Amino acid sequence: MSSNIFTSMGTAWFTLASGERILMNDITKFANVIDTYRNDPYMSMSYTIQQGDRMDTISYKLYDTVDYWWTIPFFNGMHDMNISWPMSDATLNQYIRDKYPLNLFNDVHHHETPDGFTTDVTALSLVHDIPEQDVVGTFGLYPVSIFDHEYKVNEAKRHIRLIDPGHVKAVVDKITAALEG
């Protein structure tokens, strides 16, 4: 069944992180079909991607087949897996080293208010006419390290929505019908 879906979708050029371009199925072509189901608590479920999870292994774990792997990026609007899929711990550490070559993992990336909002120490200093070195204490700001920031961004990618296993066949049939109609 999934091969018919991909034939119906057509193709699009995709650029990998390495710069190589490959021709692949355009799974985004009919993404609006999914909008009906994504936020429906009866048709979808929350899932946390674990270290080592891949789309095919998640599909097999939940749907007893690898054939529905494509529903994962389709259902979550993942267009670029280099950006959308969470990195392993080792890949994340290398990413941080590459992105911040002159900084240490524990250098301050930004400051947050006690309720978790990102703020700019320099801007607060200027607006409130307070020396920069006094802003953190005055407003109870928390420094967030480069590592903690990048880790939090990566962890947020782990929380996705999936089609509920009891409804996956019906949703896939609707997508198939939309592609054929």
PDB file of C-alpha atoms in Angstrom:
ATOM      1  CA  MET A   1       0.000   0.000   0.000  1.00  0.00           C
ATOM      2  CA  SER A   2       2.690   2.550   0.910  1.00  0.00           C
ATOM      3  CA  SER A   3       4.388   2.205  -2.482  1.00  0.00           C
ATOM      4  CA  ASN A   4       1.126   3.335  -4.172  1.00  0.00           C
ATOM      5  CA  ILE A   5       1.010   6.363  -1.883  1.00  0.00           C
ATOM      6  CA  PHE A   6       4.529   7.378  -2.834  1.00  0.00           C
ATOM      7  CA  THR A   7       3.874   6.926  -6.542  1.00  0.00           C
ATOM      8  CA  SER A   8       0.875   9.252  -6.250  1.00  0.00           C
ATOM      9  CA  MET A   9       2.787  11.942  -4.370  1.00  0.00           C
ATOM     10  CA  GLY A  10       5.273  12.843  -7.055  1.00  0.00           C
ATOM     11  CA  THR A  11       8.847  13.878  -6.343  1.00  0.00           C
ATOM     12  CA  ALA A  12      10.840  16.913  -5.207  1.00  0.00           C
ATOM     13  CA  TRP A  13      14.527  17.764  -4.964  1.00  0.00           C
ATOM     14  CA  PHE A  14      15.893  17.716  -1.420  1.00  0.00           C
ATOM     15  CA  THR A  15      19.249  19.132  -0.343  1.00  0.00           C
ATOM     16  CA  LEU A  16      21.082  17.145   2.333  1.00  0.00           C
ATOM     17  CA  ALA A  17      23.226  18.825   5.003  1.00  0.00           C
ATOM     18  CA  SER A  18      26.285  17.807   2.961  1.00  0.00           C
ATOM     19  CA  GLY A  19      24.987  19.864   0.033  1.00  0.00           C
ATOM     20  CA  GLU A  20      24.182  16.785  -2.051  1.00  0.00           C
ATOM     21  CA  ARG A  21      20.810  17.003  -3.815  1.00  0.00           C
ATOM     22  CA  ILE A  22      18.614  13.949  -4.070  1.00  0.00           C
ATOM     23  CA  LEU A  23      15.262  13.352  -5.714  1.00  0.00           C
ATOM     24  CA  MET A  24      12.737  11.931  -3.278  1.00  0.00           C
ATOM     25  CA  ASN A  25       9.003  11.546  -2.811  1.00  0.00           C
ATOM     26  CA  ASP A  26       7.206  14.795  -2.035  1.00  0.00           C
ATOM     27  CA  ILE A  27       5.419  13.786   1.167  1.00  0.00           C
ATOM     28  CA  THR A  28       4.389  17.388   1.829  1.00  0.00           C
ATOM     29  CA  LYS A  29       2.203  17.642  -1.271  1.00  0.00           C
ATOM     30  CA  PHE A  30      -1.002  16.652   0.515  1.00  0.00           C
ATOM     31  CA  ALA A  31      -0.174  17.652   4.079  1.00  0.00           C
ATOM     32  CA  ASN A  32      -3.493  19.460   4.557  1.00  0.00           C
ATOM     33  CA  VAL A  33      -5.213  16.057   4.779  1.00  0.00           C
ATOM     34  CA  ILE A  34      -3.438  15.537   8.102  1.00  0.00           C
ATOM     35  CA  ASP A  35      -4.596  18.846   9.636  1.00  0.00           C
ATOM     36  CA  THR A  36      -7.996  17.298  10.347  1.00  0.00           C
ATOM     37  CA  TYR A  37      -6.451  14.613  12.553  1.00  0.00           C
ATOM     38  CA  ARG A  38      -3.338  16.160  14.140  1.00  0.00           C
ATOM     39  CA  ASN A  39      -5.062  17.855  17.076  1.00  0.00           C
ATOM     40  CA  ASP A  40      -7.934  15.416  17.485  1.00  0.00           C
ATOM     41  CA  PRO A  41      -7.322  13.620  20.820  1.00  0.00           C
ATOM     42  CA  TYR A  42      -9.181  10.547  19.549  1.00  0.00           C
ATOM     43  CA  MET A  43      -7.191  10.260  16.332  1.00  0.00           C
ATOM     44  CA  SER A  44      -3.729  11.201  17.572  1.00  0.00           C
ATOM     45  CA  MET A  45      -1.423  10.585  20.494  1.00  0.00           C
ATOM     46  CA  SER A  46       1.685  12.103  22.050  1.00  0.00           C
ATOM     47  CA  TYR A  47       4.973  10.290  21.584  1.00  0.00           C
ATOM     48  CA  THR A  48       8.462  10.991  22.893  1.00  0.00           C
ATOM     49  CA  ILE A  49      11.245   9.972  20.519  1.00  0.00           C
ATOM     50  CA  GLN A  50      13.834   7.903  22.407  1.00  0.00           C
ATOM     51  CA  GLN A  51      17.581   7.695  21.769  1.00  0.00           C
ATOM     52  CA  GLY A  52      18.050   5.409  18.779  1.00  0.00           C
ATOM     53  CA  ASP A  53      14.462   5.644  17.547  1.00  0.00           C
ATOM     54  CA  ARG A  54      14.025   5.875  13.802  1.00  0.00           C
ATOM     55  CA  MET A  55      10.817   6.411  11.882  1.00  0.00           C
ATOM     56  CA  ASP A  56      10.712   2.795  10.728  1.00  0.00           C
ATOM     57  CA  THR A  57      11.257   1.443  14.257  1.00  0.00           C
ATOM     58  CA  ILE A  58       8.583   3.722  15.700  1.00  0.00           C
ATOM     59  CA  SER A  59       6.187   2.627  12.963  1.00  0.00           C
ATOM     60  CA  TYR A  60       6.872  -1.022  13.720  1.00  0.00           C
ATOM     61  CA  LYS A  61       6.587  -0.493  17.486  1.00  0.00           C
ATOM     62  CA  LEU A  62       3.207   1.240  17.222  1.00  0.00           C
ATOM     63  CA  TYR A  63       1.634  -0.093  14.041  1.00  0.00           C
ATOM     64  CA  ASP A  64       3.240  -3.553  13.718  1.00  0.00           C
ATOM     65  CA  THR A  65       4.583  -2.579  10.281  1.00  0.00           C
ATOM     66  CA  VAL A  66       7.336  -0.342   8.954  1.00  0.00           C
ATOM     67  CA  ASP A  67       5.046   0.663   6.067  1.00  0.00           C
ATOM     68  CA  TYR A  68       3.640   3.671   7.945  1.00  0.00           C
ATOM     69  CA  TRP A  69       7.009   5.298   8.743  1.00  0.00           C
ATOM     70  CA  TRP A  70       6.177   8.158   6.365  1.00  0.00           C
ATOM     71  CA  THR A  71       3.174   9.186   8.479  1.00  0.00           C
ATOM     72  CA  ILE A  72       5.549  10.447  11.195  1.00  0.00           C
ATOM     73  CA  PRO A  73       7.138  13.352   9.284  1.00  0.00           C
ATOM     74  CA  PHE A  74       3.890  13.849   7.354  1.00  0.00           C
ATOM     75  CA  PHE A  75       1.831  14.151  10.563  1.00  0.00           C
ATOM     76  CA  ASN A  76       4.355  16.480  12.244  1.00  0.00           C
ATOM     77  CA  GLY A  77       5.183  18.783   9.349  1.00  0.00           C
ATOM     78  CA  MET A  78       8.806  17.646   9.322  1.00  0.00           C
ATOM     79  CA  HIS A  79      10.228  18.875   6.044  1.00  0.00           C
ATOM     80  CA  ASP A  80      13.949  18.752   6.796  1.00  0.00           C
ATOM     81  CA  MET A  81      15.042  15.804   8.913  1.00  0.00           C
ATOM     82  CA  ASN A  82      18.430  17.436   9.507  1.00  0.00           C
ATOM     83  CA  ILE A  83      16.587  20.086  11.517  1.00  0.00           C
ATOM     84  CA  SER A  84      13.380  18.357  12.665  1.00  0.00           C
ATOM     85  CA  TRP A  85      14.626  15.057  14.093  1.00  0.00           C
ATOM     86  CA  PRO A  86      16.341  15.091  17.515  1.00  0.00           C
ATOM     87  CA  MET A  87      20.073  14.420  17.571  1.00  0.00           C
ATOM     88  CA  SER A  88      21.706  11.637  19.556  1.00  0.00           C
ATOM     89  CA  ASP A  89      23.760  12.779  22.547  1.00  0.00           C
ATOM     90  CA  ALA A  90      27.031  12.266  20.657  1.00  0.00           C
ATOM     91  CA  THR A  91      25.765  14.159  17.599  1.00  0.00           C
ATOM     92  CA  LEU A  92      24.427  16.969  19.798  1.00  0.00           C
ATOM     93  CA  ASN A  93      27.796  17.353  21.541  1.00  0.00           C
ATOM     94  CA  GLN A  94      29.590  17.513  18.181  1.00  0.00           C
ATOM     95  CA  TYR A  95      27.001  19.971  16.865  1.00  0.00           C
ATOM     96  CA  ILE A  96      27.607  22.273  19.847  1.00  0.00           C
ATOM     97  CA  ARG A  97      31.396  22.070  19.363  1.00  0.00           C
ATOM     98  CA  ASP A  98      30.985  22.941  15.677  1.00  0.00           C
ATOM     99  CA  LYS A  99      28.451  25.730  16.207  1.00  0.00           C
ATOM    100  CA  TYR A 100      30.334  27.361  19.089  1.00  0.00           C
ATOM    101  CA  PRO A 101      34.020  26.622  18.351  1.00  0.00           C
ATOM    102  CA  LEU A 102      35.375  29.393  20.573  1.00  0.00           C
ATOM    103  CA  ASN A 103      33.065  28.808  23.525  1.00  0.00           C
ATOM    104  CA  LEU A 104      32.835  26.248  26.259  1.00  0.00           C
ATOM    105  CA  PHE A 105      29.656  24.256  26.857  1.00  0.00           C
ATOM    106  CA  ASN A 106      29.135  26.124  30.126  1.00  0.00           C
ATOM    107  CA  ASP A 107      29.442  29.658  28.687  1.00  0.00           C
ATOM    108  CA  VAL A 108      26.237  31.680  29.045  1.00  0.00           C
ATOM    109  CA  HIS A 109      24.018  31.540  25.977  1.00  0.00           C
ATOM    110  CA  HIS A 110      21.286  33.809  27.378  1.00  0.00           C
ATOM    111  CA  HIS A 111      19.440  34.694  30.583  1.00  0.00           C
ATOM    112  CA  GLU A 112      15.890  33.780  31.558  1.00  0.00           C
ATOM    113  CA  THR A 113      13.397  35.301  33.956  1.00  0.00           C
ATOM    114  CA  PRO A 114      12.111  33.162  36.859  1.00  0.00           C
ATOM    115  CA  ASP A 115       9.073  32.264  34.729  1.00  0.00           C
ATOM    116  CA  GLY A 116      11.261  31.002  31.855  1.00  0.00           C
ATOM    117  CA  PHE A 117      11.195  33.910  29.415  1.00  0.00           C
ATOM    118  CA  THR A 118      14.406  34.769  27.580  1.00  0.00           C
ATOM    119  CA  THR A 119      15.601  38.299  28.242  1.00  0.00           C
ATOM    120  CA  ASP A 120      18.457  40.563  27.238  1.00  0.00           C
ATOM    121  CA  VAL A 121      20.648  41.794  30.101  1.00  0.00           C
ATOM    122  CA  THR A 122      21.960  44.749  28.086  1.00  0.00           C
ATOM    123  CA  ALA A 123      18.458  45.881  27.119  1.00  0.00           C
ATOM    124  CA  LEU A 124      17.261  45.694  30.734  1.00  0.00           C
ATOM    125  CA  SER A 125      20.320  47.669  31.810  1.00  0.00           C
ATOM    126  CA  LEU A 126      19.546  50.432  29.310  1.00  0.00           C
ATOM    127  CA  VAL A 127      15.785  50.552  29.911  1.00  0.00           C
ATOM    128  CA  HIS A 128      16.063  50.603  33.714  1.00  0.00           C
ATOM    129  CA  ASP A 129      19.325  52.582  33.898  1.00  0.00           C
ATOM    130  CA  ILE A 130      20.968  49.842  35.995  1.00  0.00           C
ATOM    131  CA  PRO A 131      24.590  48.744  35.545  1.00  0.00           C
ATOM    132  CA  GLU A 132      24.715  45.490  33.544  1.00  0.00           C
ATOM    133  CA  GLN A 133      26.474  43.634  36.354  1.00  0.00           C
ATOM    134  CA  ASP A 134      23.476  44.397  38.649  1.00  0.00           C
ATOM    135  CA  VAL A 135      20.694  43.367  36.245  1.00  0.00           C
ATOM    136  CA  VAL A 136      20.906  39.605  36.903  1.00  0.00           C
ATOM    137  CA  GLY A 137      20.476  40.008  40.670  1.00  0.00           C
ATOM    138  CA  THR A 138      17.933  42.823  40.452  1.00  0.00           C
ATOM    139  CA  PHE A 139      15.575  40.860  38.225  1.00  0.00           C
ATOM    140  CA  GLY A 140      16.400  37.349  39.520  1.00  0.00           C
ATOM    141  CA  LEU A 141      17.606  36.180  36.121  1.00  0.00           C
ATOM    142  CA  TYR A 142      19.045  32.734  35.531  1.00  0.00           C
ATOM    143  CA  PRO A 143      21.960  32.152  33.179  1.00  0.00           C
ATOM    144  CA  VAL A 144      21.377  29.412  30.617  1.00  0.00           C
ATOM    145  CA  SER A 145      24.526  27.757  29.313  1.00  0.00           C
ATOM    146  CA  ILE A 146      25.169  26.984  25.678  1.00  0.00           C
ATOM    147  CA  PHE A 147      24.838  23.277  26.431  1.00  0.00           C
ATOM    148  CA  ASP A 148      21.574  23.690  28.362  1.00  0.00           C
ATOM    149  CA  HIS A 149      20.084  25.852  25.608  1.00  0.00           C
ATOM    150  CA  GLU A 150      20.993  23.454  22.778  1.00  0.00           C
ATOM    151  CA  TYR A 151      19.941  20.443  24.885  1.00  0.00           C
ATOM    152  CA  LYS A 152      16.534  22.035  25.547  1.00  0.00           C
ATOM    153  CA  VAL A 153      16.040  22.818  21.843  1.00  0.00           C
ATOM    154  CA  ASN A 154      16.973  19.235  20.943  1.00  0.00           C
ATOM    155  CA  GLU A 155      14.727  17.735  23.633  1.00  0.00           C
ATOM    156  CA  ALA A 156      11.743  19.741  22.392  1.00  0.00           C
ATOM    157  CA  LYS A 157      12.069  17.908  19.062  1.00  0.00           C
ATOM    158  CA  ARG A 158      11.462  14.604  20.868  1.00  0.00           C
ATOM    159  CA  HIS A 159       7.826  15.464  21.609  1.00  0.00           C
ATOM    160  CA  ILE A 160       5.722  14.681  18.558  1.00  0.00           C
ATOM    161  CA  ARG A 161       2.179  13.662  17.661  1.00  0.00           C
ATOM    162  CA  LEU A 162       1.412  10.357  15.986  1.00  0.00           C
ATOM    163  CA  ILE A 163      -1.689   8.851  14.500  1.00  0.00           C
ATOM    164  CA  ASP A 164      -3.325   6.675  17.128  1.00  0.00           C
ATOM    165  CA  PRO A 165      -2.643   3.003  16.295  1.00  0.00           C
ATOM    166  CA  GLY A 166      -6.369   2.262  16.332  1.00  0.00           C
ATOM    167  CA  HIS A 167      -6.963   4.847  13.603  1.00  0.00           C
ATOM    168  CA  VAL A 168      -3.829   4.652  11.457  1.00  0.00           C
ATOM    169  CA  LYS A 169      -5.403   2.468   8.771  1.00  0.00           C
ATOM    170  CA  ALA A 170      -8.400   4.809   8.407  1.00  0.00           C
ATOM    171  CA  VAL A 171      -6.160   7.884   8.196  1.00  0.00           C
ATOM    172  CA  VAL A 172      -3.847   6.236   5.661  1.00  0.00           C
ATOM    173  CA  ASP A 173      -6.915   5.216   3.619  1.00  0.00           C
ATOM    174  CA  LYS A 174      -8.149   8.850   3.669  1.00  0.00           C
ATOM    175  CA  ILE A 175      -4.733  10.074   2.518  1.00  0.00           C
ATOM    176  CA  THR A 176      -4.679   7.444  -0.216  1.00  0.00           C
ATOM    177  CA  ALA A 177      -8.169   8.453  -1.358  1.00  0.00           C
ATOM    178  CA  ALA A 178      -7.155  12.126  -1.439  1.00  0.00           C
ATOM    179  CA  LEU A 179      -4.093  11.310  -3.497  1.00  0.00           C
ATOM    180  CA  GLU A 180      -6.061   9.201  -5.953  1.00  0.00           C
ATOM    181  CA  GLY A 181      -9.025  11.597  -6.138  1.00  0.00           C
TER     182      GLY A 181
END
